[in-house]
Amino acid sequence: MLPAAHRMRSSREFAETIRSGVRVGGPRIVMHARTGEAGDGALVGFVVSRAVGDAVTRNRVKRRLRHLVAGHLDELGDLRLVVRALPRSASEPGLLGEDVEAGLARVHRRLAGTR
């Protein structure tokens, strides 16, 4: 479970992260990230649209993503991260863990200035 202190809630935070951050895409998720204020800790938000499925499916995907990202909180530092689920995330849930790990690695490389 993702601790409440690390959950992104305001639409302003979501918009700033998506507009001013780096974007990393994959087959099942897209990550938008930017650096935050020093000492604030990581903030993570999730976007799961109706294209993913009905309410039960969307909530299941969101819970899986929350659980997967919670395991990486220590390495996020002060990052602002928005994880957007694509429709394939519901039909291939076993591969979400690989996508999250690969996405976070690419986000760190992009923010460090290397590809």
mmCIF file with all atom_site columns, C-alpha atoms in Angstrom:
data_model
loop_
_atom_site.group_PDB
_atom_site.id
_atom_site.type_symbol
_atom_site.label_atom_id
_atom_site.label_alt_id
_atom_site.label_comp_id
_atom_site.label_asym_id
_atom_site.label_entity_id
_atom_site.label_seq_id
_atom_site.pdbx_PDB_ins_code
_atom_site.Cartn_x
_atom_site.Cartn_y
_atom_site.Cartn_z
_atom_site.occupancy
_atom_site.B_iso_or_equiv
_atom_site.pdbx_formal_charge
_atom_site.auth_seq_id
_atom_site.auth_comp_id
_atom_site.auth_asym_id
_atom_site.auth_atom_id
_atom_site.pdbx_PDB_model_num
ATOM 1   C CA . MET A 1 1   ? 0.000   0.000  0.000   1.00 0.00 ? 1   MET A CA 1
ATOM 2   C CA . LEU A 1 2   ? 1.231   3.477  -0.843  1.00 0.00 ? 2   LEU A CA 1
ATOM 3   C CA . PRO A 1 3   ? 1.394   5.670  2.297   1.00 0.00 ? 3   PRO A CA 1
ATOM 4   C CA . ALA A 1 4   ? -0.982  8.646  2.269   1.00 0.00 ? 4   ALA A CA 1
ATOM 5   C CA . ALA A 1 5   ? 1.916   11.098 2.611   1.00 0.00 ? 5   ALA A CA 1
ATOM 6   C CA . HIS A 1 6   ? 3.203   9.994  -0.802  1.00 0.00 ? 6   HIS A CA 1
ATOM 7   C CA . ARG A 1 7   ? -0.064  10.246 -2.731  1.00 0.00 ? 7   ARG A CA 1
ATOM 8   C CA . MET A 1 8   ? -0.552  13.046 -5.205  1.00 0.00 ? 8   MET A CA 1
ATOM 9   C CA . ARG A 1 9   ? -4.011  14.531 -4.770  1.00 0.00 ? 9   ARG A CA 1
ATOM 10  C CA . SER A 1 10  ? -4.272  17.983 -6.310  1.00 0.00 ? 10  SER A CA 1
ATOM 11  C CA . SER A 1 11  ? -5.049  18.398 -9.987  1.00 0.00 ? 11  SER A CA 1
ATOM 12  C CA . ARG A 1 12  ? -2.449  21.185 -10.078 1.00 0.00 ? 12  ARG A CA 1
ATOM 13  C CA . GLU A 1 13  ? 0.297   18.712 -9.090  1.00 0.00 ? 13  GLU A CA 1
ATOM 14  C CA . PHE A 1 14  ? -0.875  16.249 -11.748 1.00 0.00 ? 14  PHE A CA 1
ATOM 15  C CA . ALA A 1 15  ? -0.934  18.980 -14.414 1.00 0.00 ? 15  ALA A CA 1
ATOM 16  C CA . GLU A 1 16  ? 2.491   20.401 -13.491 1.00 0.00 ? 16  GLU A CA 1
ATOM 17  C CA . THR A 1 17  ? 4.079   16.971 -13.525 1.00 0.00 ? 17  THR A CA 1
ATOM 18  C CA . ILE A 1 18  ? 2.564   16.005 -16.863 1.00 0.00 ? 18  ILE A CA 1
ATOM 19  C CA . ARG A 1 19  ? 3.319   19.336 -18.555 1.00 0.00 ? 19  ARG A CA 1
ATOM 20  C CA . SER A 1 20  ? 6.787   20.104 -17.239 1.00 0.00 ? 20  SER A CA 1
ATOM 21  C CA . GLY A 1 21  ? 8.267   16.680 -16.615 1.00 0.00 ? 21  GLY A CA 1
ATOM 22  C CA . VAL A 1 22  ? 9.800   13.934 -18.710 1.00 0.00 ? 22  VAL A CA 1
ATOM 23  C CA . ARG A 1 23  ? 7.636   11.289 -20.358 1.00 0.00 ? 23  ARG A CA 1
ATOM 24  C CA . VAL A 1 24  ? 8.516   7.607  -20.565 1.00 0.00 ? 24  VAL A CA 1
ATOM 25  C CA . GLY A 1 25  ? 6.196   5.263  -22.417 1.00 0.00 ? 25  GLY A CA 1
ATOM 26  C CA . GLY A 1 26  ? 5.754   1.541  -22.431 1.00 0.00 ? 26  GLY A CA 1
ATOM 27  C CA . PRO A 1 27  ? 3.230   -0.969 -23.744 1.00 0.00 ? 27  PRO A CA 1
ATOM 28  C CA . ARG A 1 28  ? 1.054   -0.941 -20.616 1.00 0.00 ? 28  ARG A CA 1
ATOM 29  C CA . ILE A 1 29  ? 1.900   2.278  -18.728 1.00 0.00 ? 29  ILE A CA 1
ATOM 30  C CA . VAL A 1 30  ? 3.189   5.788  -19.342 1.00 0.00 ? 30  VAL A CA 1
ATOM 31  C CA . MET A 1 31  ? 5.150   7.643  -16.654 1.00 0.00 ? 31  MET A CA 1
ATOM 32  C CA . HIS A 1 32  ? 5.491   11.392 -16.309 1.00 0.00 ? 32  HIS A CA 1
ATOM 33  C CA . ALA A 1 33  ? 8.072   12.615 -13.801 1.00 0.00 ? 33  ALA A CA 1
ATOM 34  C CA . ARG A 1 34  ? 9.753   15.776 -12.594 1.00 0.00 ? 34  ARG A CA 1
ATOM 35  C CA . THR A 1 35  ? 11.947  16.677 -9.675  1.00 0.00 ? 35  THR A CA 1
ATOM 36  C CA . GLY A 1 36  ? 10.197  18.117 -6.637  1.00 0.00 ? 36  GLY A CA 1
ATOM 37  C CA . GLU A 1 37  ? 11.208  20.355 -3.792  1.00 0.00 ? 37  GLU A CA 1
ATOM 38  C CA . ALA A 1 38  ? 14.132  19.043 -1.755  1.00 0.00 ? 38  ALA A CA 1
ATOM 39  C CA . GLY A 1 39  ? 13.047  17.332 1.436   1.00 0.00 ? 39  GLY A CA 1
ATOM 40  C CA . ASP A 1 40  ? 9.386   16.942 0.489   1.00 0.00 ? 40  ASP A CA 1
ATOM 41  C CA . GLY A 1 41  ? 9.626   13.269 -0.377  1.00 0.00 ? 41  GLY A CA 1
ATOM 42  C CA . ALA A 1 42  ? 8.133   11.517 -3.361  1.00 0.00 ? 42  ALA A CA 1
ATOM 43  C CA . LEU A 1 43  ? 4.582   12.159 -4.544  1.00 0.00 ? 43  LEU A CA 1
ATOM 44  C CA . VAL A 1 44  ? 2.937   9.613  -6.815  1.00 0.00 ? 44  VAL A CA 1
ATOM 45  C CA . GLY A 1 45  ? -0.358  9.870  -8.686  1.00 0.00 ? 45  GLY A CA 1
ATOM 46  C CA . PHE A 1 46  ? -2.210  7.382  -10.848 1.00 0.00 ? 46  PHE A CA 1
ATOM 47  C CA . VAL A 1 47  ? -4.451  7.918  -13.873 1.00 0.00 ? 47  VAL A CA 1
ATOM 48  C CA . VAL A 1 48  ? -6.598  5.009  -15.013 1.00 0.00 ? 48  VAL A CA 1
ATOM 49  C CA . SER A 1 49  ? -9.150  6.041  -17.632 1.00 0.00 ? 49  SER A CA 1
ATOM 50  C CA . ARG A 1 50  ? -12.365 4.345  -18.707 1.00 0.00 ? 50  ARG A CA 1
ATOM 51  C CA . ALA A 1 51  ? -10.539 2.959  -21.722 1.00 0.00 ? 51  ALA A CA 1
ATOM 52  C CA . VAL A 1 52  ? -8.888  0.471  -19.340 1.00 0.00 ? 52  VAL A CA 1
ATOM 53  C CA . GLY A 1 53  ? -12.205 -1.136 -18.416 1.00 0.00 ? 53  GLY A CA 1
ATOM 54  C CA . ASP A 1 54  ? -15.132 -0.983 -16.049 1.00 0.00 ? 54  ASP A CA 1
ATOM 55  C CA . ALA A 1 55  ? -14.833 0.361  -12.487 1.00 0.00 ? 55  ALA A CA 1
ATOM 56  C CA . VAL A 1 56  ? -13.801 -2.975 -11.010 1.00 0.00 ? 56  VAL A CA 1
ATOM 57  C CA . THR A 1 57  ? -11.045 -3.423 -13.582 1.00 0.00 ? 57  THR A CA 1
ATOM 58  C CA . ARG A 1 58  ? -9.802  0.156  -13.202 1.00 0.00 ? 58  ARG A CA 1
ATOM 59  C CA . ASN A 1 59  ? -9.626  -0.170 -9.413  1.00 0.00 ? 59  ASN A CA 1
ATOM 60  C CA . ARG A 1 60  ? -7.802  -3.489 -9.676  1.00 0.00 ? 60  ARG A CA 1
ATOM 61  C CA . VAL A 1 61  ? -5.200  -1.976 -12.030 1.00 0.00 ? 61  VAL A CA 1
ATOM 62  C CA . LYS A 1 62  ? -4.803  1.054  -9.762  1.00 0.00 ? 62  LYS A CA 1
ATOM 63  C CA . ARG A 1 63  ? -4.283  -1.157 -6.682  1.00 0.00 ? 63  ARG A CA 1
ATOM 64  C CA . ARG A 1 64  ? -1.651  -3.217 -8.505  1.00 0.00 ? 64  ARG A CA 1
ATOM 65  C CA . LEU A 1 65  ? 0.196   -0.110 -9.648  1.00 0.00 ? 65  LEU A CA 1
ATOM 66  C CA . ARG A 1 66  ? 0.059   1.414  -6.161  1.00 0.00 ? 66  ARG A CA 1
ATOM 67  C CA . HIS A 1 67  ? 1.521   -1.756 -4.680  1.00 0.00 ? 67  HIS A CA 1
ATOM 68  C CA . LEU A 1 68  ? 4.291   -1.957 -7.284  1.00 0.00 ? 68  LEU A CA 1
ATOM 69  C CA . VAL A 1 69  ? 5.337   1.688  -6.947  1.00 0.00 ? 69  VAL A CA 1
ATOM 70  C CA . ALA A 1 70  ? 5.265   1.503  -3.125  1.00 0.00 ? 70  ALA A CA 1
ATOM 71  C CA . GLY A 1 71  ? 8.141   -0.974 -3.309  1.00 0.00 ? 71  GLY A CA 1
ATOM 72  C CA . HIS A 1 72  ? 10.276  1.673  -5.029  1.00 0.00 ? 72  HIS A CA 1
ATOM 73  C CA . LEU A 1 73  ? 9.563   4.671  -2.767  1.00 0.00 ? 73  LEU A CA 1
ATOM 74  C CA . ASP A 1 74  ? 13.063  4.650  -1.269  1.00 0.00 ? 74  ASP A CA 1
ATOM 75  C CA . GLU A 1 75  ? 14.704  5.180  -4.649  1.00 0.00 ? 75  GLU A CA 1
ATOM 76  C CA . LEU A 1 76  ? 12.306  7.942  -5.756  1.00 0.00 ? 76  LEU A CA 1
ATOM 77  C CA . GLY A 1 77  ? 13.710  10.638 -3.472  1.00 0.00 ? 77  GLY A CA 1
ATOM 78  C CA . ASP A 1 78  ? 11.841  13.920 -4.087  1.00 0.00 ? 78  ASP A CA 1
ATOM 79  C CA . LEU A 1 79  ? 10.383  12.850 -7.415  1.00 0.00 ? 79  LEU A CA 1
ATOM 80  C CA . ARG A 1 80  ? 6.899   13.784 -8.600  1.00 0.00 ? 80  ARG A CA 1
ATOM 81  C CA . LEU A 1 81  ? 5.556   10.828 -10.585 1.00 0.00 ? 81  LEU A CA 1
ATOM 82  C CA . VAL A 1 82  ? 2.301   10.277 -12.480 1.00 0.00 ? 82  VAL A CA 1
ATOM 83  C CA . VAL A 1 83  ? 1.656   6.743  -13.723 1.00 0.00 ? 83  VAL A CA 1
ATOM 84  C CA . ARG A 1 84  ? -0.971  6.491  -16.472 1.00 0.00 ? 84  ARG A CA 1
ATOM 85  C CA . ALA A 1 85  ? -2.363  3.038  -17.211 1.00 0.00 ? 85  ALA A CA 1
ATOM 86  C CA . LEU A 1 86  ? -3.020  2.075  -20.823 1.00 0.00 ? 86  LEU A CA 1
ATOM 87  C CA . PRO A 1 87  ? -5.765  -0.381 -21.867 1.00 0.00 ? 87  PRO A CA 1
ATOM 88  C CA . ARG A 1 88  ? -3.278  -3.277 -22.140 1.00 0.00 ? 88  ARG A CA 1
ATOM 89  C CA . SER A 1 89  ? -2.556  -2.956 -18.393 1.00 0.00 ? 89  SER A CA 1
ATOM 90  C CA . ALA A 1 90  ? -5.845  -4.723 -17.619 1.00 0.00 ? 90  ALA A CA 1
ATOM 91  C CA . SER A 1 91  ? -5.337  -7.581 -20.042 1.00 0.00 ? 91  SER A CA 1
ATOM 92  C CA . GLU A 1 92  ? -1.666  -8.203 -19.129 1.00 0.00 ? 92  GLU A CA 1
ATOM 93  C CA . PRO A 1 93  ? -1.440  -7.546 -15.358 1.00 0.00 ? 93  PRO A CA 1
ATOM 94  C CA . GLY A 1 94  ? 1.443   -9.960 -14.804 1.00 0.00 ? 94  GLY A CA 1
ATOM 95  C CA . LEU A 1 95  ? 3.766   -7.736 -16.801 1.00 0.00 ? 95  LEU A CA 1
ATOM 96  C CA . LEU A 1 96  ? 3.049   -4.514 -14.895 1.00 0.00 ? 96  LEU A CA 1
ATOM 97  C CA . GLY A 1 97  ? 5.934   -5.117 -12.466 1.00 0.00 ? 97  GLY A CA 1
ATOM 98  C CA . GLU A 1 98  ? 8.448   -5.279 -15.299 1.00 0.00 ? 98  GLU A CA 1
ATOM 99  C CA . ASP A 1 99  ? 6.970   -2.133 -16.845 1.00 0.00 ? 99  ASP A CA 1
ATOM 100 C CA . VAL A 1 100 ? 7.193   -0.209 -13.568 1.00 0.00 ? 100 VAL A CA 1
ATOM 101 C CA . GLU A 1 101 ? 10.824  -1.203 -12.999 1.00 0.00 ? 101 GLU A CA 1
ATOM 102 C CA . ALA A 1 102 ? 11.856  -0.433 -16.585 1.00 0.00 ? 102 ALA A CA 1
ATOM 103 C CA . GLY A 1 103 ? 9.915   2.829  -16.543 1.00 0.00 ? 103 GLY A CA 1
ATOM 104 C CA . LEU A 1 104 ? 11.505  4.030  -13.317 1.00 0.00 ? 104 LEU A CA 1
ATOM 105 C CA . ALA A 1 105 ? 14.973  3.204  -14.612 1.00 0.00 ? 105 ALA A CA 1
ATOM 106 C CA . ARG A 1 106 ? 14.276  5.199  -17.784 1.00 0.00 ? 106 ARG A CA 1
ATOM 107 C CA . VAL A 1 107 ? 12.823  8.103  -15.772 1.00 0.00 ? 107 VAL A CA 1
ATOM 108 C CA . HIS A 1 108 ? 15.980  8.310  -13.643 1.00 0.00 ? 108 HIS A CA 1
ATOM 109 C CA . ARG A 1 109 ? 18.170  8.243  -16.770 1.00 0.00 ? 109 ARG A CA 1
ATOM 110 C CA . ARG A 1 110 ? 16.101  10.941 -18.486 1.00 0.00 ? 110 ARG A CA 1
ATOM 111 C CA . LEU A 1 111 ? 16.141  13.198 -15.433 1.00 0.00 ? 111 LEU A CA 1
ATOM 112 C CA . ALA A 1 112 ? 19.895  12.711 -15.098 1.00 0.00 ? 112 ALA A CA 1
ATOM 113 C CA . GLY A 1 113 ? 20.321  13.875 -18.702 1.00 0.00 ? 113 GLY A CA 1
ATOM 114 C CA . THR A 1 114 ? 21.294  10.565 -20.274 1.00 0.00 ? 114 THR A CA 1
ATOM 115 C CA . ARG A 1 115 ? 19.136  8.478  -22.548 1.00 0.00 ? 115 ARG A CA 1
#
